[in-house]
mmCIF file of C-alpha atoms in Angstrom:
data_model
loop_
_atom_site.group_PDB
_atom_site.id
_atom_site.type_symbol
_atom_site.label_atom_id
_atom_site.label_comp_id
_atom_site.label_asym_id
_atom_site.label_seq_id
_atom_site.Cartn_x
_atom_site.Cartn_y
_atom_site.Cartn_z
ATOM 1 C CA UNK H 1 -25.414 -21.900 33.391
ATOM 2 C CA UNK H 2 -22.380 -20.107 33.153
ATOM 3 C CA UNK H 3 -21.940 -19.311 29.610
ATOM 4 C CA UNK H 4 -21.011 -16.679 27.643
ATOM 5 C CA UNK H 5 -23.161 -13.928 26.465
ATOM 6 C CA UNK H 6 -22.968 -12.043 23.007
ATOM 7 C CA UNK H 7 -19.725 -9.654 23.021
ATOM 8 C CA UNK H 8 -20.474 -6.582 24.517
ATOM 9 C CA UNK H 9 -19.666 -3.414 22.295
ATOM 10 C CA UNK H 10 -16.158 -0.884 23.269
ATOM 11 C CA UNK H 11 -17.490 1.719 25.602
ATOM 12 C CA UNK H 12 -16.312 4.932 23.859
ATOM 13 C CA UNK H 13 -16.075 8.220 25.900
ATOM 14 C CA UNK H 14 -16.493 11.753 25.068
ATOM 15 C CA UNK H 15 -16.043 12.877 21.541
ATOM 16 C CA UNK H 16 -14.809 9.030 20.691
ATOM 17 C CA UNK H 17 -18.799 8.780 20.618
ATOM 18 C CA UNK H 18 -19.047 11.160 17.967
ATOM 19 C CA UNK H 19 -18.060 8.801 14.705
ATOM 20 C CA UNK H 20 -18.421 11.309 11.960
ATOM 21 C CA UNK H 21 -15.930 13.702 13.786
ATOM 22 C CA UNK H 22 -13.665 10.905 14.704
ATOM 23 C CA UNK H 23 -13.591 9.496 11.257
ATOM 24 C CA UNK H 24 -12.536 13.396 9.952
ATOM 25 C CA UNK H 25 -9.833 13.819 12.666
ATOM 26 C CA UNK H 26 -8.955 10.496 11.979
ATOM 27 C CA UNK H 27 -8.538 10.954 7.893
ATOM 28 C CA UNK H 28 -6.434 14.173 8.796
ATOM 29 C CA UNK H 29 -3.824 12.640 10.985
ATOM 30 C CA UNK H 30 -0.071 13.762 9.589
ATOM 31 C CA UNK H 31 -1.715 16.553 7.817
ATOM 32 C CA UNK H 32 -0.209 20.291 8.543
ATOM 33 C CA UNK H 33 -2.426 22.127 10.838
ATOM 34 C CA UNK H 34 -2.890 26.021 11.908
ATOM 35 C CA UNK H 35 -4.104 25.963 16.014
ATOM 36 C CA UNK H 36 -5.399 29.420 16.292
ATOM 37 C CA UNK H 37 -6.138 30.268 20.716
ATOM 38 C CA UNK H 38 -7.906 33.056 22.827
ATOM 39 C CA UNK H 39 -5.256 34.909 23.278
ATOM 40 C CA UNK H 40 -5.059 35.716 19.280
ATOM 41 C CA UNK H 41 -1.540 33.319 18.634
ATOM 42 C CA UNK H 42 -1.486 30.767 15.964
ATOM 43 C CA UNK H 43 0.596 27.586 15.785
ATOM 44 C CA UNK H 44 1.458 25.553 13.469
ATOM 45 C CA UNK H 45 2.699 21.750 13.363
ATOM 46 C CA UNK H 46 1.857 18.293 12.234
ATOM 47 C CA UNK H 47 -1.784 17.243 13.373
ATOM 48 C CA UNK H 48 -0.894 14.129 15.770
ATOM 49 C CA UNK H 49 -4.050 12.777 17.615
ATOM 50 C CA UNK H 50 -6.776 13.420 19.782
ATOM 51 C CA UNK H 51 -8.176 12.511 23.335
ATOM 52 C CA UNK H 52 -11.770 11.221 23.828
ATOM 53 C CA UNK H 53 -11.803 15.152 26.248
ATOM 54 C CA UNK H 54 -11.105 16.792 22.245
ATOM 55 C CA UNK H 55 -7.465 17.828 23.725
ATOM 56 C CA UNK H 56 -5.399 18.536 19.946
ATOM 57 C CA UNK H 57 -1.762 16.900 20.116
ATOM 58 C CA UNK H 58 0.663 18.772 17.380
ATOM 59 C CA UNK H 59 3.878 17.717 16.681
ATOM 60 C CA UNK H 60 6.714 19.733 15.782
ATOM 61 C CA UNK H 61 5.107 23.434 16.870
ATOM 62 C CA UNK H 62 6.238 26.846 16.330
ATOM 63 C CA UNK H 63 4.017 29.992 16.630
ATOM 64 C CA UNK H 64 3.538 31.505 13.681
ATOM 65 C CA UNK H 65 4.936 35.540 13.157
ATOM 66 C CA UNK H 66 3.081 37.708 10.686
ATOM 67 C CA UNK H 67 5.191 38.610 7.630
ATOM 68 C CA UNK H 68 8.187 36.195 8.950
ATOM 69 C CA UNK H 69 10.030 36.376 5.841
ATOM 70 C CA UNK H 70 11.985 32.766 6.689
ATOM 71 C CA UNK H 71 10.982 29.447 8.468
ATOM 72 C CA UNK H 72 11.111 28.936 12.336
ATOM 73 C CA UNK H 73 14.408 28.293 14.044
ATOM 74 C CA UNK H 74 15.204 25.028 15.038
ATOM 75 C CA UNK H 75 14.875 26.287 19.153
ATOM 76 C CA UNK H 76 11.376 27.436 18.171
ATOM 77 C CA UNK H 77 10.115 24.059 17.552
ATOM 78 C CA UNK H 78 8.315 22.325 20.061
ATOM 79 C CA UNK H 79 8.212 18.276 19.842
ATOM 80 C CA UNK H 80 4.834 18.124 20.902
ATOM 81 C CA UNK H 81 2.059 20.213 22.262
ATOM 82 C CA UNK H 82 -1.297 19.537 23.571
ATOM 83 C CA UNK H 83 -4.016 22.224 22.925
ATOM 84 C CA UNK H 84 -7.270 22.051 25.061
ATOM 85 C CA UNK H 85 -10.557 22.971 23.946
ATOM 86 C CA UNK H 86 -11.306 25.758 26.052
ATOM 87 C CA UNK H 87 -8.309 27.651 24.643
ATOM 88 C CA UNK H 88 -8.700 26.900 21.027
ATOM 89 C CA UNK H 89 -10.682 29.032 19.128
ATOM 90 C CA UNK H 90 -10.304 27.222 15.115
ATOM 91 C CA UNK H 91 -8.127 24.434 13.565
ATOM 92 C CA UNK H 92 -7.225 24.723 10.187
ATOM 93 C CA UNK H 93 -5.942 21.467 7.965
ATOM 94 C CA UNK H 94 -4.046 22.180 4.979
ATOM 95 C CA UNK H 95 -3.842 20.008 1.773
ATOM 96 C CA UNK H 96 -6.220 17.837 2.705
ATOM 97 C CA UNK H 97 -8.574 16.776 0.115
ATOM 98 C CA UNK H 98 -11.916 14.507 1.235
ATOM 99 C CA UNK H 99 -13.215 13.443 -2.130
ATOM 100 C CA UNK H 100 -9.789 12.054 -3.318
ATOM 101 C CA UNK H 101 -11.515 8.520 -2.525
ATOM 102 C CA UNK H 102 -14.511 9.697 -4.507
ATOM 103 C CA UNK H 103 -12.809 11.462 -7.683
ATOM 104 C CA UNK H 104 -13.476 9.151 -11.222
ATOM 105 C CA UNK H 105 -9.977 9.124 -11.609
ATOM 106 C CA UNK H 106 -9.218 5.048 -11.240
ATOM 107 C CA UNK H 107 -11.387 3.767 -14.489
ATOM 108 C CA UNK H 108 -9.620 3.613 -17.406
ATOM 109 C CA UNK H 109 -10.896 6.379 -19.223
ATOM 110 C CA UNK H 110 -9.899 9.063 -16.558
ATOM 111 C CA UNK H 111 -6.318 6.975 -16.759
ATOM 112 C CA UNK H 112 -6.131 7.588 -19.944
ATOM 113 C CA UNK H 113 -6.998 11.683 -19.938
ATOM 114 C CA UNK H 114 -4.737 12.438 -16.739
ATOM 115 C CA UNK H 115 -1.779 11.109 -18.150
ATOM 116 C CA UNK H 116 0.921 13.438 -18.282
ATOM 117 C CA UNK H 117 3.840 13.075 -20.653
ATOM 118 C CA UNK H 118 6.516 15.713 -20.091
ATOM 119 C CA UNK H 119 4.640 17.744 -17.701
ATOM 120 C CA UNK H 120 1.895 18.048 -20.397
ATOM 121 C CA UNK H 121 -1.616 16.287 -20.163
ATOM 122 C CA UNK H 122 -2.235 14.211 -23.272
ATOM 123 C CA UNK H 123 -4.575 11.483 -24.064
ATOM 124 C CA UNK H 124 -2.773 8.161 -23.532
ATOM 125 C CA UNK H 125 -4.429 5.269 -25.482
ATOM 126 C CA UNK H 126 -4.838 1.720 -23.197
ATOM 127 C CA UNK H 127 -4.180 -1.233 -24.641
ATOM 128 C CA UNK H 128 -6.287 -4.644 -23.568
ATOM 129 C CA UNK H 129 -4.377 -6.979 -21.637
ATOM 130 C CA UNK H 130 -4.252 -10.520 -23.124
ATOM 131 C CA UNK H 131 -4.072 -13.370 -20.668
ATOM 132 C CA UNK H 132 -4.058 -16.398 -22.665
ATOM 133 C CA UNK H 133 -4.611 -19.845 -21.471
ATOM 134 C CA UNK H 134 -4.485 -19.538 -17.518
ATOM 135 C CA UNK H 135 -3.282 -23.263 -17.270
ATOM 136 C CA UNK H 136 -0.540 -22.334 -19.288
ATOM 137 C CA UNK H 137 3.368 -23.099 -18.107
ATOM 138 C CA UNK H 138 4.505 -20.650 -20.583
ATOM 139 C CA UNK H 139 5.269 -18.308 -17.479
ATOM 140 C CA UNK H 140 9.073 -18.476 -16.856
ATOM 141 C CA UNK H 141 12.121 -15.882 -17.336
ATOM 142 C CA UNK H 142 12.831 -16.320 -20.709
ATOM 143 C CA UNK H 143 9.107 -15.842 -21.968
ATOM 144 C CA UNK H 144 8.996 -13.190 -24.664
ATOM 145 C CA UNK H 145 5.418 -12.183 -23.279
ATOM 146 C CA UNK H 146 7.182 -9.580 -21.030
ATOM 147 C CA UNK H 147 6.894 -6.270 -21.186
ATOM 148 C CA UNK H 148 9.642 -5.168 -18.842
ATOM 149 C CA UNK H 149 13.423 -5.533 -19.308
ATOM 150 C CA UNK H 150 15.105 -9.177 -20.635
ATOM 151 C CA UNK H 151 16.292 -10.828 -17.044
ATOM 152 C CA UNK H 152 19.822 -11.186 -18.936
ATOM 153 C CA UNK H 153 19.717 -7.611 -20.098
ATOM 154 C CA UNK H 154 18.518 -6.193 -16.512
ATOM 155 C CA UNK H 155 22.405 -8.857 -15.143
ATOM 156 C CA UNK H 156 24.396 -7.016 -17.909
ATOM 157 C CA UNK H 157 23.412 -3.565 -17.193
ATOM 158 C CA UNK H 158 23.703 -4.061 -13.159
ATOM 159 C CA UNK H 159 27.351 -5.775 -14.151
ATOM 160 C CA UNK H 160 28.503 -2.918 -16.440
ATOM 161 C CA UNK H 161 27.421 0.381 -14.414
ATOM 162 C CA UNK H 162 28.025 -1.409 -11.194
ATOM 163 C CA UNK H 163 30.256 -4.073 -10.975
ATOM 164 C CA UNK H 164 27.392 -6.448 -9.285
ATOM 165 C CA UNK H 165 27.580 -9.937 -11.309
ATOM 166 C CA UNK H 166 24.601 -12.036 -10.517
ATOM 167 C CA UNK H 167 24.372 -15.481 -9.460
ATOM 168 C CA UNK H 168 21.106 -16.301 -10.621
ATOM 169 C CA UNK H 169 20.830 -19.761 -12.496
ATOM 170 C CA UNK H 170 17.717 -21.195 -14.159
ATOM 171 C CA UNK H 171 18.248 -24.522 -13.371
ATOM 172 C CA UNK H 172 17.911 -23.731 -9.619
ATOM 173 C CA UNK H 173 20.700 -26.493 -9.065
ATOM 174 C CA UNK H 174 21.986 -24.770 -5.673
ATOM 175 C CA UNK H 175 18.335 -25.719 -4.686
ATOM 176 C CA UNK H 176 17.133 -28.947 -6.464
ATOM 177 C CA UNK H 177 18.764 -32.328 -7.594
ATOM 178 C CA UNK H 178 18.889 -32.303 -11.474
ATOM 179 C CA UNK H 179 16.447 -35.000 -13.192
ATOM 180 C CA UNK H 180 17.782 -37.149 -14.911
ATOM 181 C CA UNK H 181 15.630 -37.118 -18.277
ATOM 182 C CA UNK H 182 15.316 -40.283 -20.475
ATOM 183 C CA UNK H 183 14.632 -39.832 -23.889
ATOM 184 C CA UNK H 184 12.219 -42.323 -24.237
ATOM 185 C CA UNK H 185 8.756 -42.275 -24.871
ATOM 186 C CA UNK H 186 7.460 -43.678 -21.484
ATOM 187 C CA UNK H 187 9.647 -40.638 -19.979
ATOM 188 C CA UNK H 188 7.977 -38.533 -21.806
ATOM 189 C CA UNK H 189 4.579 -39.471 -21.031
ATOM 190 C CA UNK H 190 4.870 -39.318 -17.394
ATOM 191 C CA UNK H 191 6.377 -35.833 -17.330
ATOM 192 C CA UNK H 192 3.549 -34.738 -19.367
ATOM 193 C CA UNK H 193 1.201 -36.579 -16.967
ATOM 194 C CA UNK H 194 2.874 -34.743 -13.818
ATOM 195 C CA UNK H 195 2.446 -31.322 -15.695
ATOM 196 C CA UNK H 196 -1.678 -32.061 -16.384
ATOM 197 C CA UNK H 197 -1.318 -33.234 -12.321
ATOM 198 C CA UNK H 198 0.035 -30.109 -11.350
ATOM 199 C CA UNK H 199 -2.224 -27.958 -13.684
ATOM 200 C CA UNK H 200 -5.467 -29.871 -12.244
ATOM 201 C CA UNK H 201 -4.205 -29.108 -8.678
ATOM 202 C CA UNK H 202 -3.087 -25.964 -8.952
ATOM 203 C CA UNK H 203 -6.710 -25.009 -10.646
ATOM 204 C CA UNK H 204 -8.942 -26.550 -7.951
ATOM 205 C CA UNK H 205 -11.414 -24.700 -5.445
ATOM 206 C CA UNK H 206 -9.565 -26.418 -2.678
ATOM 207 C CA UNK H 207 -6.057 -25.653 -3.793
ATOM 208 C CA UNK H 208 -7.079 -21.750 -4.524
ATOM 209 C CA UNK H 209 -8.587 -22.150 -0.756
ATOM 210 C CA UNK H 210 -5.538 -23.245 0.959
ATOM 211 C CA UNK H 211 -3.556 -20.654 -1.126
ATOM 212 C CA UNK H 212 -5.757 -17.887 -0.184
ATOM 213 C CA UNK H 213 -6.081 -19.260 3.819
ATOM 214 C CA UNK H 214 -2.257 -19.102 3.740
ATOM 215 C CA UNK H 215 -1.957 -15.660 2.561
ATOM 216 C CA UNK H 216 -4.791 -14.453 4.662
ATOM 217 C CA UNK H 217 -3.271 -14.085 8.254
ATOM 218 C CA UNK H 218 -5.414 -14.682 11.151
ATOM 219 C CA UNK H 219 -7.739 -17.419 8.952
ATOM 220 C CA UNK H 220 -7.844 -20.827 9.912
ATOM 221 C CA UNK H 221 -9.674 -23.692 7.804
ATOM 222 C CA UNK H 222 -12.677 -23.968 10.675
ATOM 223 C CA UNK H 223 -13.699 -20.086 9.976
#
C-alpha cells in the first residue's frame, strides 16, 4: 500500500524549539528595544525578528551616547542590524505590557469606570441595548432607531463644508427595475407572502450556514 501516513509535525531548530521564548519574542516584535554588547555599547532600534541560532535583527539602529541631549542624526541610523548571541550581553523591551490581554478592562463594569471625559476619569453609566424583533424589516436608512447621524443630515453637512453632493437614492433605481405595485388586495397579499418567504429563509440553520461558509475563507461545505 502506498498511502499516506498521518502529517508529520514542522521540524523546528534551535531556539524555534523553545515555545515559551518564541511566543515572548514573538509578542514583542515592533516594540523599541535597548541591545546592550561586550564591549559596554548600547543600541537602540525597533525589535525586528529572530533566527532559530537566537541572532537579534533591529531595525533602524543608532548607538546610544550618554547624556546626548538630542536624537540621533539621520547618518547614524542603521536600516538594519543583526546582533549575535555571543556578543550580546541584555535586551531590553520598552512599553511592552504582557497582561494587557489579561487586564478586566473589556466587561462592562471596567468600561464604565475607565471612561474618560475631558481627560478626567468619571463613571460612565451603560445603557442596555434593545434588539427588538430579529425578523424585523424595520432596518433601513430612514429608521429612527439610529443612534448615529440622519443619512440626509450626514449629505447636507458633506455638501455644505465640502462641496461633495451625493448621489445616493433609496430606490436603488440605477440598480433594480422599479415594481410596478397594484393596489389591490391580491397584490398585497403576495408581497406580504414574499416578505414571510424571505424572513423564513433568511432565519434558517442552512441559510445562516451558507452565510457563515461564505464569509469564512478557506471553508468549503464538505469540511
Amino acid at each position: 500500500s502506498t498511502g499516506k501516513g498521518p502529517p508529520q509535525s514542522p521540524a523546528f531548530e534551535g531556539v524555534y524549539n523553545n515555545s515559551r521564548m518564541l511566543h515572548f519574542l514573538t509578542a514583542v516584535v515592533g516594540s523599541p528595544c535597548d541591545v546592550k554588547v561586550k564591549s559596554g555599547s548600547t543600541f537602540e532600534g525597533i525589535f525586528k525578528t529572530l533566527s532559530s541560532k537566537f541572532e537579534l535583527a533591529v531595525d533602524a539602529v543608532h548607538k546610544k551616547v550618554p547624556d546626548q541631549p538630542v536624537g540621533p542624526r539621520r547618518e547614524d541610523i542603521v536600516d538594519t542590524m543583526v546582533f549575535k548571541p555571543s556578543d550580546v550581553m541584555l535586551v531590553h523591551f520598552r512599553n511592552v505590557d504582557f497582561n494587557y490581554a489579561t487586564k478586566d478592562k473589556f466587561t462592562d463594569s471596567a468600561i464604565a469606570m475607565n471612561s474618560k471625559v475631558n481627560g478626567e476619569h468619571k463613571e460612565k453609566v451603560l445603557q442596555r441595548w434593545e434588539g427588538g424583533d430579529s425578523n424585523s424589516d424595520d432596518y433601513d436608512l430612514e429608521s429612527d432607531m439610529s443612534n448615529g447621524w440622519d443619512p440626509n443630515e450626514m449629505f447636507k453637512f458633506n455638501e455644505e463644508n465640502y462641496g461633495v453632493k451625493t448621489t445616493y437614492d433609496s430606490s436603488l433605481s440605477s440598480y433594480t427595475v422599479p415594481l410596478e405595485k397594484d393596489n389591490t388586495e391580491a397584490f398585497r397579499q403576495r408581497e406580504a407572502r414574499a416578505a414571510q418567504l424571505a424572513r423564513e429563509i433568511e432565519s434558517s440553520p442552512q441559510y445562516r450556514l451558507r452565510i457563515a461558509m461564505e464569509n469564512d475563507d478557506g471553508r468549503t461545505e464538505e469540511e
